[in-house]
GROMACS .gro file of C-alpha atoms in nm:
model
  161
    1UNK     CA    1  -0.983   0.713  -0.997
    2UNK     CA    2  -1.092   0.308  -0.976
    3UNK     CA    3  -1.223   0.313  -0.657
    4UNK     CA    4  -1.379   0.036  -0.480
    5UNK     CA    5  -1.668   0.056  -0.187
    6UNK     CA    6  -1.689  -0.259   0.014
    7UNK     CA    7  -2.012  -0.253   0.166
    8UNK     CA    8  -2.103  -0.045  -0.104
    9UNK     CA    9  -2.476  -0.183  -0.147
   10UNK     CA   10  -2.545  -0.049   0.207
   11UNK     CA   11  -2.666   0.299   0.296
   12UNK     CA   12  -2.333   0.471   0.405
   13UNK     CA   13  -2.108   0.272   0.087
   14UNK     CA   14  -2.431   0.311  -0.158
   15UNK     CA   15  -2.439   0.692  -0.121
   16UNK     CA   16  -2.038   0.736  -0.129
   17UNK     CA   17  -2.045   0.527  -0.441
   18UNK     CA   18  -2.358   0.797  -0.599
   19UNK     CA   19  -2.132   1.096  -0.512
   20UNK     CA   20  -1.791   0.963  -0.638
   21UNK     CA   21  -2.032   0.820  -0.966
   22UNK     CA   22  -2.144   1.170  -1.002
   23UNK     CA   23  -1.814   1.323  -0.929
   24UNK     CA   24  -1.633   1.151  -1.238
   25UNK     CA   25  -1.456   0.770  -1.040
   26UNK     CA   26  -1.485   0.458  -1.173
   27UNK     CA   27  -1.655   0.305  -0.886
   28UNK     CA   28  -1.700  -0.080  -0.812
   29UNK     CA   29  -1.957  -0.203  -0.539
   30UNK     CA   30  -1.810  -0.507  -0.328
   31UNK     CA   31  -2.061  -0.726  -0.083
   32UNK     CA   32  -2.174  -1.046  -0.038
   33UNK     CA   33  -2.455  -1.007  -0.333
   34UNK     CA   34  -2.571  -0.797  -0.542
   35UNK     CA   35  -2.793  -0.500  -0.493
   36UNK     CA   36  -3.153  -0.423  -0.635
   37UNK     CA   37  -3.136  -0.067  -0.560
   38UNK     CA   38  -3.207   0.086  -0.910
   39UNK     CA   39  -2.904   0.352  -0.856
   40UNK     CA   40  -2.660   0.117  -0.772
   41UNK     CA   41  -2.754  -0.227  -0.943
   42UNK     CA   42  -2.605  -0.118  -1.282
   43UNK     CA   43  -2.251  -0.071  -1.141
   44UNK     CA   44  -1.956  -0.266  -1.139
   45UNK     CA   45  -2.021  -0.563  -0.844
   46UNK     CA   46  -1.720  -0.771  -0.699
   47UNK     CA   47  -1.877  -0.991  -0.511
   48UNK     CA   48  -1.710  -1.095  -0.149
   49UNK     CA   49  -1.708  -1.125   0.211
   50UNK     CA   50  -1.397  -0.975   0.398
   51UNK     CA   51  -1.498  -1.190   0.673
   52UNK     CA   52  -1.403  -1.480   0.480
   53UNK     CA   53  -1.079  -1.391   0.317
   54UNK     CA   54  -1.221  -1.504   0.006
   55UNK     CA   55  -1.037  -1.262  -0.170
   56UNK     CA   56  -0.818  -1.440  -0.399
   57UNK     CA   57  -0.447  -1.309  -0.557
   58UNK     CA   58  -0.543  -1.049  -0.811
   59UNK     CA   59  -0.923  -0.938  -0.709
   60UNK     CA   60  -0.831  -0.619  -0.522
   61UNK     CA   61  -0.552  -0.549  -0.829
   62UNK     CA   62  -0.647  -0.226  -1.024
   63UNK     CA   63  -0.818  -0.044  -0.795
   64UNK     CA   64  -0.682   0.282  -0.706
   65UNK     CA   65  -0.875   0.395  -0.344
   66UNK     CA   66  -1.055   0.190  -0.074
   67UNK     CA   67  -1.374   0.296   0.103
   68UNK     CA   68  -1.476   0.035   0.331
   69UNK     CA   69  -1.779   0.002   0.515
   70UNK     CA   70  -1.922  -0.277   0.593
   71UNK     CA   71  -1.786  -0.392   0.948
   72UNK     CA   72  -1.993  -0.563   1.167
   73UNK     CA   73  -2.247  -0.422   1.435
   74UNK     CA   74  -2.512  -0.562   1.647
   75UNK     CA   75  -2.729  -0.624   1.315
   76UNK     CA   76  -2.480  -0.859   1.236
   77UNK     CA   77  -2.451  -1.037   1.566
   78UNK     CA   78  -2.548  -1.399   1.577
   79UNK     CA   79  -2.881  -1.470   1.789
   80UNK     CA   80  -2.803  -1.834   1.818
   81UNK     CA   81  -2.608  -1.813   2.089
   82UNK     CA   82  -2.296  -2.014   1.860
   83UNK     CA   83  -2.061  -1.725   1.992
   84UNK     CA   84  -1.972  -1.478   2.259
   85UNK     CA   85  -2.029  -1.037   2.118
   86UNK     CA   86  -1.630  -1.061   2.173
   87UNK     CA   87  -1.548  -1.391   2.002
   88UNK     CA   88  -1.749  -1.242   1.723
   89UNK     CA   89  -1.666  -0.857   1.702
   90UNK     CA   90  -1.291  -0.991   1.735
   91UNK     CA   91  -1.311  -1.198   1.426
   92UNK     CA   92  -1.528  -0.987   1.202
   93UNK     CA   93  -1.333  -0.645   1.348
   94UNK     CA   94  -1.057  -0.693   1.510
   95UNK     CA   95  -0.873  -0.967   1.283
   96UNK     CA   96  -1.052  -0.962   0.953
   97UNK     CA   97  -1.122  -0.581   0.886
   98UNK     CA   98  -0.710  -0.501   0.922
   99UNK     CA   99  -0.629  -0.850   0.745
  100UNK     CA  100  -0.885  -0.671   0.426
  101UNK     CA  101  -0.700  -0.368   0.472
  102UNK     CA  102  -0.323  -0.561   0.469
  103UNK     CA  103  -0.450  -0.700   0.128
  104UNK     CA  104  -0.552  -0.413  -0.018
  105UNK     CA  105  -0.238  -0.264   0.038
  106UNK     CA  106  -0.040  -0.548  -0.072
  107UNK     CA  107  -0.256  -0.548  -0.371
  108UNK     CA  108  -0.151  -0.193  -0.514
  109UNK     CA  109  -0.445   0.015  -0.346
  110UNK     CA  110  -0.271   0.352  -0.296
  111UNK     CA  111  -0.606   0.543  -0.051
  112UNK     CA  112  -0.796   0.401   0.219
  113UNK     CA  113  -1.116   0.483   0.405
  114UNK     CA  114  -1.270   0.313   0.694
  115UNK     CA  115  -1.613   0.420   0.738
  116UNK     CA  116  -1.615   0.335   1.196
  117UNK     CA  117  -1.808   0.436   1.446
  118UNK     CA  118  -1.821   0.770   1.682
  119UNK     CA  119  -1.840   0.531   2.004
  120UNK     CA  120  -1.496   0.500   2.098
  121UNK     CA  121  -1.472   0.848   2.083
  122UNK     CA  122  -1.777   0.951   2.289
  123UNK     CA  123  -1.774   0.657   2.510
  124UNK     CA  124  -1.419   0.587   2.568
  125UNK     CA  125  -1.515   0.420   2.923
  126UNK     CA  126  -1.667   0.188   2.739
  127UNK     CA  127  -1.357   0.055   2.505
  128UNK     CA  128  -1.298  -0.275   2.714
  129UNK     CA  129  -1.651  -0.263   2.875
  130UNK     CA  130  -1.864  -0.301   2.581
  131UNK     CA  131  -1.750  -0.590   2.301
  132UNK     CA  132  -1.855  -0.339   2.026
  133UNK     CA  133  -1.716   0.010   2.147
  134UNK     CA  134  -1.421  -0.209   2.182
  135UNK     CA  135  -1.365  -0.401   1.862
  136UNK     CA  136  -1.435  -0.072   1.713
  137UNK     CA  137  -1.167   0.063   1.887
  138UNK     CA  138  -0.934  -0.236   1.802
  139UNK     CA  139  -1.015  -0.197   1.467
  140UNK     CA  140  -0.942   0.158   1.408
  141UNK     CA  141  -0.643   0.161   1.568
  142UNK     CA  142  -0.511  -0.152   1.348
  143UNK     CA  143  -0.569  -0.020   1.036
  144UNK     CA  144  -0.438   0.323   1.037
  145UNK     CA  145  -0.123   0.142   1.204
  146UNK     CA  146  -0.089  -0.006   0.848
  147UNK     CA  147  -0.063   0.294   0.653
  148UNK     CA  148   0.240   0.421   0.481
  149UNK     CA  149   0.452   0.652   0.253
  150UNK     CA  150   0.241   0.447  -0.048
  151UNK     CA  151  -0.085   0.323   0.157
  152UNK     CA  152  -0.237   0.670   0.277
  153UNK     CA  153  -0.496   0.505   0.521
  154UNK     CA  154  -0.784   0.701   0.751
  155UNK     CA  155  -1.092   0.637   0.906
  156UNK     CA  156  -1.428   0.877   0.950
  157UNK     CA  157  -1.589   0.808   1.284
  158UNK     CA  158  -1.905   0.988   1.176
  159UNK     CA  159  -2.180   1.077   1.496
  160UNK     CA  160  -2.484   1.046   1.275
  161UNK     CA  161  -2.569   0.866   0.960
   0.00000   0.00000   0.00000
């Protein structure tokens, strides 16, 4: 299988794309830029930013699964103070991780993974409490709502990593 593993130059998308490697797929690694990890920086790179819709027609065409992990935690937060936890886990979560999904289904992408979180599962008194248990939440709710008889979508909420 083409698969593709956004967030795939992390630790969690750098080690699924090893085992699928080893196990035979076709694997393509999508971030913002390149890895130098020696395992990984020979493999197939799409470069992107789900954050940014910069995904133009066509780029998500040919693949045939989806692992995604790259949405955004408190590494990612902004320290600037140019945004509120919630205005920012909404738009890298909430909207832009189901919009990535939405266009990977329109593009032909038949299996989908979303690597989340175990919070909202062992915390659930903190989903609309805490900004990140929340958008978490949010998230994983709106994109297995977008799976269908062709777009076979779930998520792995792992406790450790």
């Amino acid at each position: 299988m083409k698969v593709l593993i956004v967030g795939g130059t992390g630790l969690i998308g750098g080690e699924i794309a090893l085992y699928l490697t080893r196990n035979g797929h076709d694997v393509t690694l999508m971030s913002r830029k390149p890895t130098t990890v020696p395992a990984l920086a020979d493999m197939p790179f799409l470069q992107g930013d789900y954050m940014k819709d910069d995904l133009s027609a066509g780029r998500l065409k040919g693949f045939d699964w989806l692992v995604f992990s790259a949405a955004a935690d408190i590494r990612n937060l902004p320290r600037d103070g140019s945004v509120t936890p919630e205005e920012f886990y909404t738009r890298a979560n909430d909207e832009a991780v189901p919009r990535f999904f939405a266009a990977a289904r329109d593009a032909g992408i038949s299996r989908a993974i979303m690597i989340g979180t175990f919070y909202p599962q062992v915390a659930p008194g903190q989903i609309g409490v805490c900004p990140y248990v929340t958008s978490r939440h949010n998230t994983d709710v709106a994109v297995r709502s977008l799976g269908t008889d062709r777009f076979n979508v779930c998520s792995l909420n792992a406790p450790f990593v």
